[in-house]
PDB file of C-alpha atoms in Angstrom:
ATOM      1  CA  GLY A  71     -12.390  12.421   3.343  1.00  0.00           C
ATOM      2  CA  MET A  72      -8.671  11.393   3.155  1.00  0.00           C
ATOM      3  CA  GLY A  73      -7.315  14.969   4.031  1.00  0.00           C
ATOM      4  CA  ALA A  74      -9.002  15.484   7.117  1.00  0.00           C
ATOM      5  CA  CYS A  75      -7.248  13.230   9.234  1.00  0.00           C
ATOM      6  CA  HIS A  76      -3.981  15.004   8.299  1.00  0.00           C
ATOM      7  CA  ALA A  77      -5.528  18.970   9.069  1.00  0.00           C
ATOM      8  CA  GLY A  78      -4.710  18.898  12.426  1.00  0.00           C
ATOM      9  CA  LYS A  79      -0.677  18.638  11.897  1.00  0.00           C
ATOM     10  CA  TRP A  80      -0.455  19.941   8.355  1.00  0.00           C
ATOM     11  CA  PRO A  81       0.640  23.825   7.641  1.00  0.00           C
ATOM     12  CA  VAL A  82      -1.756  25.438   5.320  1.00  0.00           C
ATOM     13  CA  ILE A  83      -0.701  25.444   1.923  1.00  0.00           C
ATOM     14  CA  LYS A  84      -1.700  29.642   0.518  1.00  0.00           C
ATOM     15  CA  SER A  85      -4.113  28.785  -2.342  1.00  0.00           C
ATOM     16  CA  TYR A  86      -5.712  32.060  -2.930  1.00  0.00           C
ATOM     17  CA  TRP A  87      -4.335  34.978  -4.606  1.00  0.00           C
ATOM     18  CA  THR A  88      -5.307  38.534  -6.329  1.00  0.00           C
ATOM     19  CA  ALA A  89      -3.623  38.471  -9.848  1.00  0.00           C
ATOM     20  CA  ASP A  90      -1.360  41.381  -8.760  1.00  0.00           C
ATOM     21  CA  GLU A  91      -0.107  39.017  -5.692  1.00  0.00           C
ATOM     22  CA  LEU A  92       0.343  36.190  -7.992  1.00  0.00           C
ATOM     23  CA  VAL A  93       2.345  37.967 -10.380  1.00  0.00           C
ATOM     24  CA  ALA A  94       4.427  39.260  -7.654  1.00  0.00           C
ATOM     25  CA  ALA A  95       4.892  35.764  -5.570  1.00  0.00           C
ATOM     26  CA  LYS A  96       8.003  34.113  -5.552  1.00  0.00           C
ATOM     27  CA  PHE A  97       7.741  30.372  -5.989  1.00  0.00           C
ATOM     28  CA  PRO A  98      10.627  28.225  -4.952  1.00  0.00           C
ATOM     29  CA  GLU A  99      12.330  26.115  -8.269  1.00  0.00           C
ATOM     30  CA  PRO A 100      10.629  22.638  -8.330  1.00  0.00           C
ATOM     31  CA  ARG A 101      13.409  20.411  -6.371  1.00  0.00           C
ATOM     32  CA  TRP A 102      14.085  17.371  -8.939  1.00  0.00           C
ATOM     33  CA  ALA A 103      14.907  13.840  -7.358  1.00  0.00           C
ATOM     34  CA  VAL A 104      16.058  12.952 -10.882  1.00  0.00           C
ATOM     35  CA  PRO A 105      16.561  16.327 -13.349  1.00  0.00           C
ATOM     36  CA  GLY A 106      14.581  16.015 -16.136  1.00  0.00           C
ATOM     37  CA  LEU A 107      12.735  12.813 -15.006  1.00  0.00           C
ATOM     38  CA  VAL A 108      11.579  12.773 -11.399  1.00  0.00           C
ATOM     39  CA  CYS A 109      10.240  15.944  -9.925  1.00  0.00           C
ATOM     40  CA  GLU A 110       8.946  16.878  -6.521  1.00  0.00           C
ATOM     41  CA  GLY A 111       5.199  15.660  -6.340  1.00  0.00           C
ATOM     42  CA  LEU A 112       3.973  12.562  -7.733  1.00  0.00           C
ATOM     43  CA  THR A 113       5.072  10.200 -10.720  1.00  0.00           C
ATOM     44  CA  LEU A 114       3.298   7.247 -11.721  1.00  0.00           C
ATOM     45  CA  LEU A 115       5.796   4.528 -13.477  1.00  0.00           C
ATOM     46  CA  ALA A 116       3.375   2.353 -15.424  1.00  0.00           C
ATOM     47  CA  GLY A 117       3.891  -0.829 -17.766  1.00  0.00           C
ATOM     48  CA  PRO A 118       3.208  -4.406 -18.438  1.00  0.00           C
ATOM     49  CA  PRO A 119       4.426  -6.836 -15.626  1.00  0.00           C
ATOM     50  CA  LYS A 120       8.084  -8.087 -16.202  1.00  0.00           C
ATOM     51  CA  VAL A 121       9.084  -5.381 -18.297  1.00  0.00           C
ATOM     52  CA  GLY A 122      11.775  -4.139 -15.721  1.00  0.00           C
ATOM     53  CA  LYS A 123      10.004  -1.228 -13.785  1.00  0.00           C
ATOM     54  CA  SER A 124      10.902  -2.864 -10.156  1.00  0.00           C
ATOM     55  CA  TRP A 125      14.614  -2.620 -11.469  1.00  0.00           C
ATOM     56  CA  LEU A 126      14.550   1.392 -12.581  1.00  0.00           C
ATOM     57  CA  SER A 127      13.113   1.847  -9.185  1.00  0.00           C
ATOM     58  CA  LEU A 128      15.543   0.076  -7.240  1.00  0.00           C
ATOM     59  CA  GLY A 129      18.281   1.752  -9.551  1.00  0.00           C
ATOM     60  CA  LEU A 130      16.592   5.278  -9.134  1.00  0.00           C
ATOM     61  CA  GLY A 131      16.491   4.717  -5.464  1.00  0.00           C
ATOM     62  CA  VAL A 132      20.333   3.219  -5.037  1.00  0.00           C
ATOM     63  CA  ALA A 133      21.563   6.500  -7.490  1.00  0.00           C
ATOM     64  CA  VAL A 134      19.596   9.346  -5.068  1.00  0.00           C
ATOM     65  CA  ALA A 135      20.421   7.525  -2.088  1.00  0.00           C
ATOM     66  CA  GLY A 136      24.303   7.487  -2.988  1.00  0.00           C
ATOM     67  CA  GLY A 137      24.271  10.933  -4.934  1.00  0.00           C
ATOM     68  CA  GLY A 138      25.481   8.712  -7.877  1.00  0.00           C
ATOM     69  CA  ARG A 139      24.113   8.980 -11.664  1.00  0.00           C
ATOM     70  CA  ALA A 140      20.584   7.730 -12.472  1.00  0.00           C
ATOM     71  CA  LEU A 141      20.333   5.475 -15.290  1.00  0.00           C
ATOM     72  CA  GLY A 142      24.238   5.817 -15.589  1.00  0.00           C
ATOM     73  CA  SER A 143      24.269   9.464 -16.802  1.00  0.00           C
ATOM     74  CA  ILE A 144      22.026  11.673 -15.023  1.00  0.00           C
ATOM     75  CA  PRO A 145      23.457  13.534 -11.891  1.00  0.00           C
ATOM     76  CA  VAL A 146      21.673  13.608  -8.881  1.00  0.00           C
ATOM     77  CA  ASP A 147      21.945  14.951  -5.504  1.00  0.00           C
ATOM     78  CA  ALA A 148      22.071  12.833  -2.427  1.00  0.00           C
ATOM     79  CA  GLY A 149      19.119  12.300  -0.281  1.00  0.00           C
ATOM     80  CA  ASP A 150      17.232   9.769   1.581  1.00  0.00           C
ATOM     81  CA  VAL A 151      15.312   7.344  -0.144  1.00  0.00           C
ATOM     82  CA  LEU A 152      12.281   4.938   1.089  1.00  0.00           C
ATOM     83  CA  TYR A 153      11.611   1.914  -0.914  1.00  0.00           C
ATOM     84  CA  LEU A 154       8.566   0.227  -0.017  1.00  0.00           C
ATOM     85  CA  ALA A 155       8.757  -3.142  -1.971  1.00  0.00           C
ATOM     86  CA  LEU A 156       5.166  -4.541  -1.148  1.00  0.00           C
ATOM     87  CA  GLU A 157       5.889  -7.180  -3.586  1.00  0.00           C
ATOM     88  CA  ASP A 158       9.059  -9.081  -2.432  1.00  0.00           C
ATOM     89  CA  THR A 159      10.657 -10.985   0.590  1.00  0.00           C
ATOM     90  CA  GLY A 160      13.534  -9.562   1.921  1.00  0.00           C
ATOM     91  CA  ARG A 161      15.773 -12.726   0.553  1.00  0.00           C
ATOM     92  CA  ARG A 162      14.611 -11.618  -2.962  1.00  0.00           C
ATOM     93  CA  LEU A 163      15.025  -7.962  -2.613  1.00  0.00           C
ATOM     94  CA  LYS A 164      18.276  -8.475  -1.065  1.00  0.00           C
ATOM     95  CA  SER A 165      19.470 -10.516  -4.025  1.00  0.00           C
ATOM     96  CA  ARG A 166      18.215  -7.779  -6.632  1.00  0.00           C
ATOM     97  CA  LEU A 167      20.022  -5.127  -4.352  1.00  0.00           C
ATOM     98  CA  VAL A 168      23.455  -6.830  -4.469  1.00  0.00           C
ATOM     99  CA  LYS A 169      22.708  -7.208  -8.153  1.00  0.00           C
ATOM    100  CA  VAL A 170      22.544  -3.745  -8.755  1.00  0.00           C
ATOM    101  CA  LEU A 171      25.681  -2.782  -6.328  1.00  0.00           C
ATOM    102  CA  HIS A 172      27.682  -4.436  -8.092  1.00  0.00           C
ATOM    103  CA  GLY A 173      30.601  -4.334  -5.731  1.00  0.00           C
ATOM    104  CA  GLU A 174      29.722  -0.748  -4.561  1.00  0.00           C
ATOM    105  CA  PRO A 175      28.962  -0.181  -0.803  1.00  0.00           C
ATOM    106  CA  ALA A 176      25.288  -0.376   0.285  1.00  0.00           C
ATOM    107  CA  PRO A 177      24.162   3.477   0.517  1.00  0.00           C
ATOM    108  CA  SER A 178      22.798   3.731   4.144  1.00  0.00           C
ATOM    109  CA  ARG A 179      20.478   6.379   3.188  1.00  0.00           C
ATOM    110  CA  LEU A 180      18.378   3.722   1.340  1.00  0.00           C
ATOM    111  CA  ALA A 181      15.624   2.285   3.346  1.00  0.00           C
ATOM    112  CA  PHE A 182      13.075  -0.692   2.442  1.00  0.00           C
ATOM    113  CA  ALA A 183      10.085  -2.399   3.942  1.00  0.00           C
ATOM    114  CA  THR A 184       8.073  -5.171   2.281  1.00  0.00           C
ATOM    115  CA  TYR A 185       5.036  -3.965   4.451  1.00  0.00           C
ATOM    116  CA  CYS A 186       3.337  -1.043   4.546  1.00  0.00           C
ATOM    117  CA  GLU A 187      -0.525  -0.736   5.884  1.00  0.00           C
ATOM    118  CA  ALA A 188      -2.983  -0.044   3.322  1.00  0.00           C
ATOM    119  CA  LEU A 189      -2.987   3.987   2.863  1.00  0.00           C
ATOM    120  CA  PRO A 190      -6.009   4.807   4.175  1.00  0.00           C
ATOM    121  CA  GLU A 191      -5.438   2.414   7.351  1.00  0.00           C
ATOM    122  CA  GLY A 192      -2.405   3.975   8.607  1.00  0.00           C
ATOM    123  CA  GLY A 193       0.011   3.853   5.307  1.00  0.00           C
ATOM    124  CA  LEU A 194      -0.076   7.241   4.527  1.00  0.00           C
ATOM    125  CA  ASP A 195       0.463   8.093   8.229  1.00  0.00           C
ATOM    126  CA  ARG A 196       3.294   5.882   8.005  1.00  0.00           C
ATOM    127  CA  ILE A 197       5.023   7.779   4.808  1.00  0.00           C
ATOM    128  CA  ASP A 198       4.490  10.869   6.141  1.00  0.00           C
ATOM    129  CA  GLN A 199       5.902  10.193   9.655  1.00  0.00           C
ATOM    130  CA  TRP A 200       9.126   8.655   7.785  1.00  0.00           C
ATOM    131  CA  LEU A 201       9.356  11.909   5.779  1.00  0.00           C
ATOM    132  CA  ILE A 202       9.306  13.836   8.927  1.00  0.00           C
ATOM    133  CA  ASP A 203      11.891  11.544  10.271  1.00  0.00           C
ATOM    134  CA  HIS A 204      14.145  12.099   7.270  1.00  0.00           C
ATOM    135  CA  PRO A 205      13.950  15.874   6.847  1.00  0.00           C
ATOM    136  CA  ASP A 206      16.430  15.213   3.969  1.00  0.00           C
ATOM    137  CA  ALA A 207      14.054  12.729   2.095  1.00  0.00           C
ATOM    138  CA  ARG A 208      14.544  13.118  -1.692  1.00  0.00           C
ATOM    139  CA  LEU A 209      12.360  10.090  -2.907  1.00  0.00           C
ATOM    140  CA  VAL A 210       9.878   7.360  -1.987  1.00  0.00           C
ATOM    141  CA  MET A 211       8.964   4.657  -3.880  1.00  0.00           C
ATOM    142  CA  VAL A 212       5.713   2.706  -3.672  1.00  0.00           C
ATOM    143  CA  ASP A 213       6.046  -0.644  -5.691  1.00  0.00           C
ATOM    144  CA  VAL A 214       3.358  -1.358  -6.287  1.00  0.00           C
ATOM    145  CA  LEU A 215      -0.389   0.556  -5.894  1.00  0.00           C
ATOM    146  CA  ALA A 216      -2.664  -2.527  -6.008  1.00  0.00           C
ATOM    147  CA  ARG A 217      -0.874  -3.288  -2.407  1.00  0.00           C
ATOM    148  CA  VAL A 218      -1.477  -0.139  -0.684  1.00  0.00           C
ATOM    149  CA  ARG A 219      -4.795   1.208  -2.262  1.00  0.00           C
ATOM    150  CA  GLY A 220      -6.678  -0.748   0.659  1.00  0.00           C
ATOM    151  CA  ARG A 221      -9.954  -3.126  -0.080  1.00  0.00           C
ATOM    152  CA  ILE A 222     -12.317  -2.174  -2.743  1.00  0.00           C
ATOM    153  CA  PRO A 223     -15.850  -1.671  -1.347  1.00  0.00           C
ATOM    154  CA  ALA A 224     -18.425  -3.497  -3.562  1.00  0.00           C
ATOM    155  CA  ASN A 225     -20.152  -0.152  -4.252  1.00  0.00           C
ATOM    156  CA  VAL A 226     -17.041   1.668  -5.197  1.00  0.00           C
ATOM    157  CA  PRO A 227     -15.169   1.471  -8.784  1.00  0.00           C
ATOM    158  CA  ALA A 228     -11.681   0.117  -8.284  1.00  0.00           C
ATOM    159  CA  TYR A 229     -10.879   3.401 -10.325  1.00  0.00           C
ATOM    160  CA  ASP A 230     -12.218   5.837  -7.491  1.00  0.00           C
ATOM    161  CA  VAL A 231     -10.138   3.534  -4.847  1.00  0.00           C
ATOM    162  CA  ASP A 232      -6.681   4.040  -6.918  1.00  0.00           C
ATOM    163  CA  TYR A 233      -7.582   7.920  -7.473  1.00  0.00           C
ATOM    164  CA  GLN A 234      -7.885   8.292  -3.695  1.00  0.00           C
ATOM    165  CA  ALA A 235      -4.961   6.706  -2.955  1.00  0.00           C
ATOM    166  CA  LEU A 236      -2.969   8.514  -5.502  1.00  0.00           C
ATOM    167  CA  THR A 237      -4.245  11.823  -4.446  1.00  0.00           C
ATOM    168  CA  GLY A 238      -3.474  10.776  -0.676  1.00  0.00           C
ATOM    169  CA  LEU A 239       0.062  10.131  -1.832  1.00  0.00           C
ATOM    170  CA  LYS A 240       0.501  13.369  -3.778  1.00  0.00           C
ATOM    171  CA  SER A 241      -0.895  15.688  -0.913  1.00  0.00           C
ATOM    172  CA  VAL A 242       2.048  13.570   1.197  1.00  0.00           C
ATOM    173  CA  ALA A 243       4.695  14.282  -1.303  1.00  0.00           C
ATOM    174  CA  ASP A 244       3.939  18.264  -1.847  1.00  0.00           C
ATOM    175  CA  GLN A 245       3.830  18.704   1.612  1.00  0.00           C
ATOM    176  CA  HIS A 246       7.574  17.702   2.045  1.00  0.00           C
ATOM    177  CA  GLN A 247       8.947  18.516  -1.133  1.00  0.00           C
ATOM    178  CA  VAL A 248      10.078  14.941  -2.270  1.00  0.00           C
ATOM    179  CA  GLY A 249       9.284  13.033  -5.067  1.00  0.00           C
ATOM    180  CA  ILE A 250       7.240   9.934  -5.084  1.00  0.00           C
ATOM    181  CA  ILE A 251       6.827   7.224  -7.482  1.00  0.00           C
ATOM    182  CA  VAL A 252       4.376   4.689  -7.909  1.00  0.00           C
ATOM    183  CA  VAL A 253       4.480   1.810  -9.825  1.00  0.00           C
ATOM    184  CA  HIS A 254       1.307   0.444 -11.332  1.00  0.00           C
ATOM    185  CA  HIS A 255       1.162  -2.673 -13.563  1.00  0.00           C
ATOM    186  CA  THR A 256      -0.801  -1.944 -16.645  1.00  0.00           C
ATOM    187  CA  ARG A 257      -2.927  -4.751 -18.426  1.00  0.00           C
ATOM    188  CA  LYS A 258      -3.462  -3.577 -21.835  1.00  0.00           C
ATOM    189  CA  ALA A 259      -1.193  -3.869 -24.583  1.00  0.00           C
ATOM    190  CA  GLN A 260       0.742  -1.209 -26.642  1.00  0.00           C
ATOM    191  CA  SER A 261      -1.604   1.575 -27.150  1.00  0.00           C
ATOM    192  CA  GLU A 262      -0.997   4.476 -29.607  1.00  0.00           C
ATOM    193  CA  ASP A 263      -1.029   6.888 -26.851  1.00  0.00           C
ATOM    194  CA  TYR A 264       0.843   5.886 -23.994  1.00  0.00           C
ATOM    195  CA  LEU A 265      -1.565   7.465 -21.318  1.00  0.00           C
ATOM    196  CA  ASP A 266      -4.251   5.126 -22.570  1.00  0.00           C
ATOM    197  CA  THR A 267      -2.119   2.229 -21.676  1.00  0.00           C
ATOM    198  CA  VAL A 268      -1.950   3.431 -17.841  1.00  0.00           C
ATOM    199  CA  SER A 269      -5.174   0.631 -16.758  1.00  0.00           C
ATOM    200  CA  GLY A 270      -8.039   2.798 -15.343  1.00  0.00           C
ATOM    201  CA  THR A 271      -6.158   5.322 -17.826  1.00  0.00           C
ATOM    202  CA  GLN A 272      -6.818   8.970 -17.955  1.00  0.00           C
ATOM    203  CA  GLY A 273      -8.278   9.152 -14.437  1.00  0.00           C
ATOM    204  CA  LEU A 274      -5.011   7.806 -12.463  1.00  0.00           C
ATOM    205  CA  ALA A 275      -2.766   9.586 -14.888  1.00  0.00           C
ATOM    206  CA  GLY A 276      -4.463  13.259 -13.974  1.00  0.00           C
ATOM    207  CA  ALA A 277      -4.276  12.453 -10.012  1.00  0.00           C
ATOM    208  CA  ALA A 278      -0.364  12.280 -10.634  1.00  0.00           C
ATOM    209  CA  ASP A 279       1.945  15.289 -11.651  1.00  0.00           C
ATOM    210  CA  ALA A 280       3.946  13.129 -14.401  1.00  0.00           C
ATOM    211  CA  VAL A 281       3.261   9.789 -15.503  1.00  0.00           C
ATOM    212  CA  MET A 282       6.366   7.359 -17.244  1.00  0.00           C
ATOM    213  CA  VAL A 283       5.692   4.561 -19.164  1.00  0.00           C
ATOM    214  CA  LEU A 284       8.344   1.728 -19.908  1.00  0.00           C
ATOM    215  CA  ARG A 285       7.455  -0.490 -22.437  1.00  0.00           C
ATOM    216  CA  ARG A 286       9.599  -3.118 -24.701  1.00  0.00           C
ATOM    217  CA  ASP A 287      11.136  -1.180 -27.490  1.00  0.00           C
ATOM    218  CA  ARG A 288      10.550  -3.147 -30.834  1.00  0.00           C
ATOM    219  CA  GLY A 289      13.627  -1.158 -32.290  1.00  0.00           C
ATOM    220  CA  THR A 290      16.921  -1.509 -30.987  1.00  0.00           C
ATOM    221  CA  ALA A 291      16.901   0.091 -27.505  1.00  0.00           C
ATOM    222  CA  ASP A 292      15.294  -2.724 -25.144  1.00  0.00           C
ATOM    223  CA  ALA A 293      12.857  -0.278 -23.747  1.00  0.00           C
ATOM    224  CA  VAL A 294      11.301   3.161 -24.006  1.00  0.00           C
ATOM    225  CA  LEU A 295      10.586   5.343 -21.426  1.00  0.00           C
ATOM    226  CA  GLY A 296       7.933   7.579 -22.194  1.00  0.00           C
ATOM    227  CA  VAL A 297       7.649  10.654 -19.813  1.00  0.00           C
ATOM    228  CA  THR A 298       4.906  13.123 -19.692  1.00  0.00           C
ATOM    229  CA  GLY A 299       3.939  15.710 -16.885  1.00  0.00           C
ATOM    230  CA  ARG A 300       3.097  19.062 -15.681  1.00  0.00           C
ATOM    231  CA  ASP A 301       6.578  20.515 -15.311  1.00  0.00           C
ATOM    232  CA  ILE A 302       8.469  17.941 -17.829  1.00  0.00           C
ATOM    233  CA  GLU A 303       8.837  18.402 -21.351  1.00  0.00           C
ATOM    234  CA  GLU A 304       6.928  15.069 -23.183  1.00  0.00           C
ATOM    235  CA  LEU A 305       9.631  13.034 -24.191  1.00  0.00           C
ATOM    236  CA  GLU A 306      11.017   9.524 -24.942  1.00  0.00           C
ATOM    237  CA  HIS A 307      13.765   7.914 -23.832  1.00  0.00           C
ATOM    238  CA  ALA A 308      15.804   5.010 -25.220  1.00  0.00           C
ATOM    239  CA  LEU A 309      17.205   2.664 -22.492  1.00  0.00           C
ATOM    240  CA  LYS A 310      19.091  -0.539 -22.666  1.00  0.00           C
ATOM    241  CA  PHE A 311      19.197  -3.335 -20.000  1.00  0.00           C
ATOM    242  CA  GLU A 312      22.444  -4.754 -18.793  1.00  0.00           C
ATOM    243  CA  PRO A 313      21.423  -7.827 -16.853  1.00  0.00           C
ATOM    244  CA  ASP A 314      24.569  -8.834 -15.416  1.00  0.00           C
ATOM    245  CA  LEU A 315      24.545  -5.502 -13.324  1.00  0.00           C
ATOM    246  CA  GLY A 316      20.456  -5.360 -12.864  1.00  0.00           C
ATOM    247  CA  ALA A 317      20.794  -2.089 -14.251  1.00  0.00           C
ATOM    248  CA  TRP A 318      18.877   0.041 -16.932  1.00  0.00           C
ATOM    249  CA  ARG A 319      21.039   2.697 -19.061  1.00  0.00           C
ATOM    250  CA  LEU A 320      19.768   5.891 -20.754  1.00  0.00           C
ATOM    251  CA  LEU A 321      21.127   5.547 -24.473  1.00  0.00           C
ATOM    252  CA  SER A 322      20.790   9.021 -25.586  1.00  0.00           C
ATOM    253  CA  GLY A 323      23.626  11.270 -23.411  1.00  0.00           C
ATOM    254  CA  PRO A 324      22.427  12.850 -20.744  1.00  0.00           C
ATOM    255  CA  ALA A 325      18.785  13.986 -20.184  1.00  0.00           C
ATOM    256  CA  SER A 326      19.869  17.688 -18.572  1.00  0.00           C
ATOM    257  CA  ASP A 327      16.915  19.209 -18.047  1.00  0.00           C
ATOM    258  CA  TYR A 328      14.035  19.014 -20.348  1.00  0.00           C
ATOM    259  CA  ARG A 329      11.624  21.126 -18.847  1.00  0.00           C
ATOM    260  CA  LEU A 330       8.894  22.162 -21.429  1.00  0.00           C
ATOM    261  CA  GLY A 331       9.999  26.074 -21.345  1.00  0.00           C
ATOM    262  CA  ASP A 332      13.609  25.837 -21.369  1.00  0.00           C
ATOM    263  CA  THR A 333      14.018  24.066 -24.423  1.00  0.00           C
ATOM    264  CA  ARG A 334      11.302  25.447 -26.345  1.00  0.00           C
ATOM    265  CA  ARG A 335      12.587  28.615 -25.273  1.00  0.00           C
ATOM    266  CA  ASP A 336      16.364  27.791 -26.177  1.00  0.00           C
ATOM    267  CA  VAL A 337      15.246  26.774 -29.534  1.00  0.00           C
ATOM    268  CA  LEU A 338      13.418  29.809 -30.613  1.00  0.00           C
ATOM    269  CA  GLN A 339      16.467  32.391 -29.492  1.00  0.00           C
ATOM    270  CA  TYR A 340      18.620  30.193 -31.729  1.00  0.00           C
ATOM    271  CA  ILE A 341      15.975  30.331 -34.802  1.00  0.00           C
ATOM    272  CA  ARG A 342      15.919  34.204 -34.083  1.00  0.00           C
ATOM    273  CA  ARG A 343      19.243  34.470 -34.625  1.00  0.00           C
ATOM    274  CA  HIS A 344      19.614  31.833 -37.588  1.00  0.00           C
ATOM    275  CA  THR A 345      16.762  31.536 -39.474  1.00  0.00           C
ATOM    276  CA  ASP A 346      15.824  28.692 -41.836  1.00  0.00           C
ATOM    277  CA  ALA A 347      17.678  26.265 -40.112  1.00  0.00           C
ATOM    278  CA  THR A 348      17.521  22.701 -40.199  1.00  0.00           C
ATOM    279  CA  PRO A 349      17.273  20.312 -36.924  1.00  0.00           C
ATOM    280  CA  SER A 350      20.711  19.078 -37.133  1.00  0.00           C
ATOM    281  CA  GLU A 351      21.789  22.647 -37.169  1.00  0.00           C
ATOM    282  CA  VAL A 352      19.346  23.840 -34.091  1.00  0.00           C
ATOM    283  CA  ALA A 353      20.766  20.644 -32.608  1.00  0.00           C
ATOM    284  CA  ARG A 354      24.521  20.907 -33.115  1.00  0.00           C
ATOM    285  CA  GLY A 355      24.131  24.730 -31.702  1.00  0.00           C
ATOM    286  CA  LEU A 356      22.410  23.979 -28.487  1.00  0.00           C
ATOM    287  CA  ASP A 357      24.374  21.163 -28.169  1.00  0.00           C
ATOM    288  CA  ILE A 358      21.068  18.973 -27.799  1.00  0.00           C
ATOM    289  CA  PRO A 359      20.445  15.148 -28.749  1.00  0.00           C
ATOM    290  CA  GLU A 360      19.540  15.601 -32.830  1.00  0.00           C
ATOM    291  CA  GLY A 361      15.832  13.889 -31.908  1.00  0.00           C
ATOM    292  CA  THR A 362      14.909  16.232 -29.134  1.00  0.00           C
ATOM    293  CA  ALA A 363      15.512  19.051 -31.665  1.00  0.00           C
ATOM    294  CA  LYS A 364      13.682  17.503 -34.226  1.00  0.00           C
ATOM    295  CA  SER A 365      10.749  16.647 -32.192  1.00  0.00           C
ATOM    296  CA  THR A 366      10.632  19.964 -30.228  1.00  0.00           C
ATOM    297  CA  LEU A 367      10.906  21.711 -33.752  1.00  0.00           C
ATOM    298  CA  SER A 368       7.936  19.942 -35.226  1.00  0.00           C
ATOM    299  CA  ARG A 369       5.778  20.064 -31.885  1.00  0.00           C
ATOM    300  CA  MET A 370       6.779  23.959 -32.107  1.00  0.00           C
ATOM    301  CA  ALA A 371       5.508  24.229 -35.746  1.00  0.00           C
ATOM    302  CA  LYS A 372       2.837  22.257 -34.820  1.00  0.00           C
ATOM    303  CA  ASP A 373       1.744  24.825 -32.142  1.00  0.00           C
ATOM    304  CA  GLY A 374       2.376  27.707 -34.536  1.00  0.00           C
ATOM    305  CA  GLN A 375       5.274  28.800 -32.830  1.00  0.00           C
ATOM    306  CA  LEU A 376       7.708  28.210 -35.599  1.00  0.00           C
ATOM    307  CA  ILE A 377       7.074  27.955 -39.475  1.00  0.00           C
ATOM    308  CA  VAL A 378       8.456  25.215 -41.489  1.00  0.00           C
ATOM    309  CA  ASP A 379       9.014  25.134 -45.451  1.00  0.00           C
ATOM    310  CA  GLY A 380       8.824  22.142 -47.581  1.00  0.00           C
ATOM    311  CA  ARG A 381      12.494  21.493 -47.253  1.00  0.00           C
ATOM    312  CA  GLY A 382      12.576  21.128 -43.243  1.00  0.00           C
ATOM    313  CA  HIS A 383      13.835  24.736 -42.741  1.00  0.00           C
ATOM    314  CA  TYR A 384      12.508  26.284 -39.654  1.00  0.00           C
ATOM    315  CA  SER A 385      11.781  30.154 -38.901  1.00  0.00           C
ATOM    316  CA  ASP A 386      10.370  32.294 -36.796  1.00  0.00           C
ATOM    317  CA  PRO A 387       6.798  33.943 -37.889  1.00  0.00           C
ATOM    318  CA  ALA A 388       7.696  37.045 -36.121  1.00  0.00           C
ATOM    319  CA  THR A 389      10.955  37.523 -38.039  1.00  0.00           C
ATOM    320  CA  PRO A 390      10.232  38.771 -41.678  1.00  0.00           C
ATOM    321  CA  HIS A 391      11.253  36.054 -43.578  1.00  0.00           C
ATOM    322  CA  GLN A 392      13.211  37.122 -46.938  1.00  0.00           C
ATOM    323  CA  PRO A 393      13.183  33.879 -49.266  1.00  0.00           C
ATOM    324  CA  SER A 394      16.942  33.070 -50.345  1.00  0.00           C
ATOM    325  CA  ILE A 395      17.650  34.221 -53.585  1.00  0.00           C
ATOM    326  CA  VAL A 396      18.938  30.756 -55.513  1.00  0.00           C
TER     327      VAL A 396
END
């Protein structure tokens, strides 16, 4: 299979523990290429063609390679970045890059390739080798999946070929502790659950650690970036496109670190200290966007972690509840 050709040169990752060993084990914190948005491992970036996925990935690449701010507001640590722009020519890539840089110097730590073999035919080894040569790499972008998955044999569903391409990339990402973003065009129209918009749906999403779906917004923002993943709290970010800069900008203030555990734990601690709190009180108290407070509270109530009364005041089910005397 896909992993076999690498068995020789890859250290074996520990995958078996007794319960007491597991509890005692020390795991490194996951490395974030873009805090709260792109963690180490494999992220699928999906959306309809022409929605701006390539501008988004190029912007993230420039930010990470220069150690700047992603989406105009999220500070990122600098590291080497590989951008496989497989639908571009050098000329088109240059004009997009010049626009995104708007006068800033071009980061030497961002490398581009407009050609890469299909993953099973040497592409995976090429990416692996690049990561070996760039030990400080933080991000690899593959734009787009269809260009690297390889030929689809007549007797194999396209879905299985995509799935295998993604699991191969995920092994490489995990091995080198980098984030790999794979861009994927969706065919289907808007769907209620944005994971369903990923073509080949649940399975492709299942092979990734996180899925980002970029879709045009019908509201005041230009687009919504839906994010869901194993280490990331499910969130929707409002984005604005600055056409003269070729840049996507986050609208709701910094998305500092929306890992599921952290936000919910902070909310619960706040509610224990201030029972009967409203979403806006929680937002002020924790200094988080009101939308985040609202959606976190309602999800926590749905999951039974909090109780909510008819007036939208939240309390901890474990705290004895004294109704306020009017």
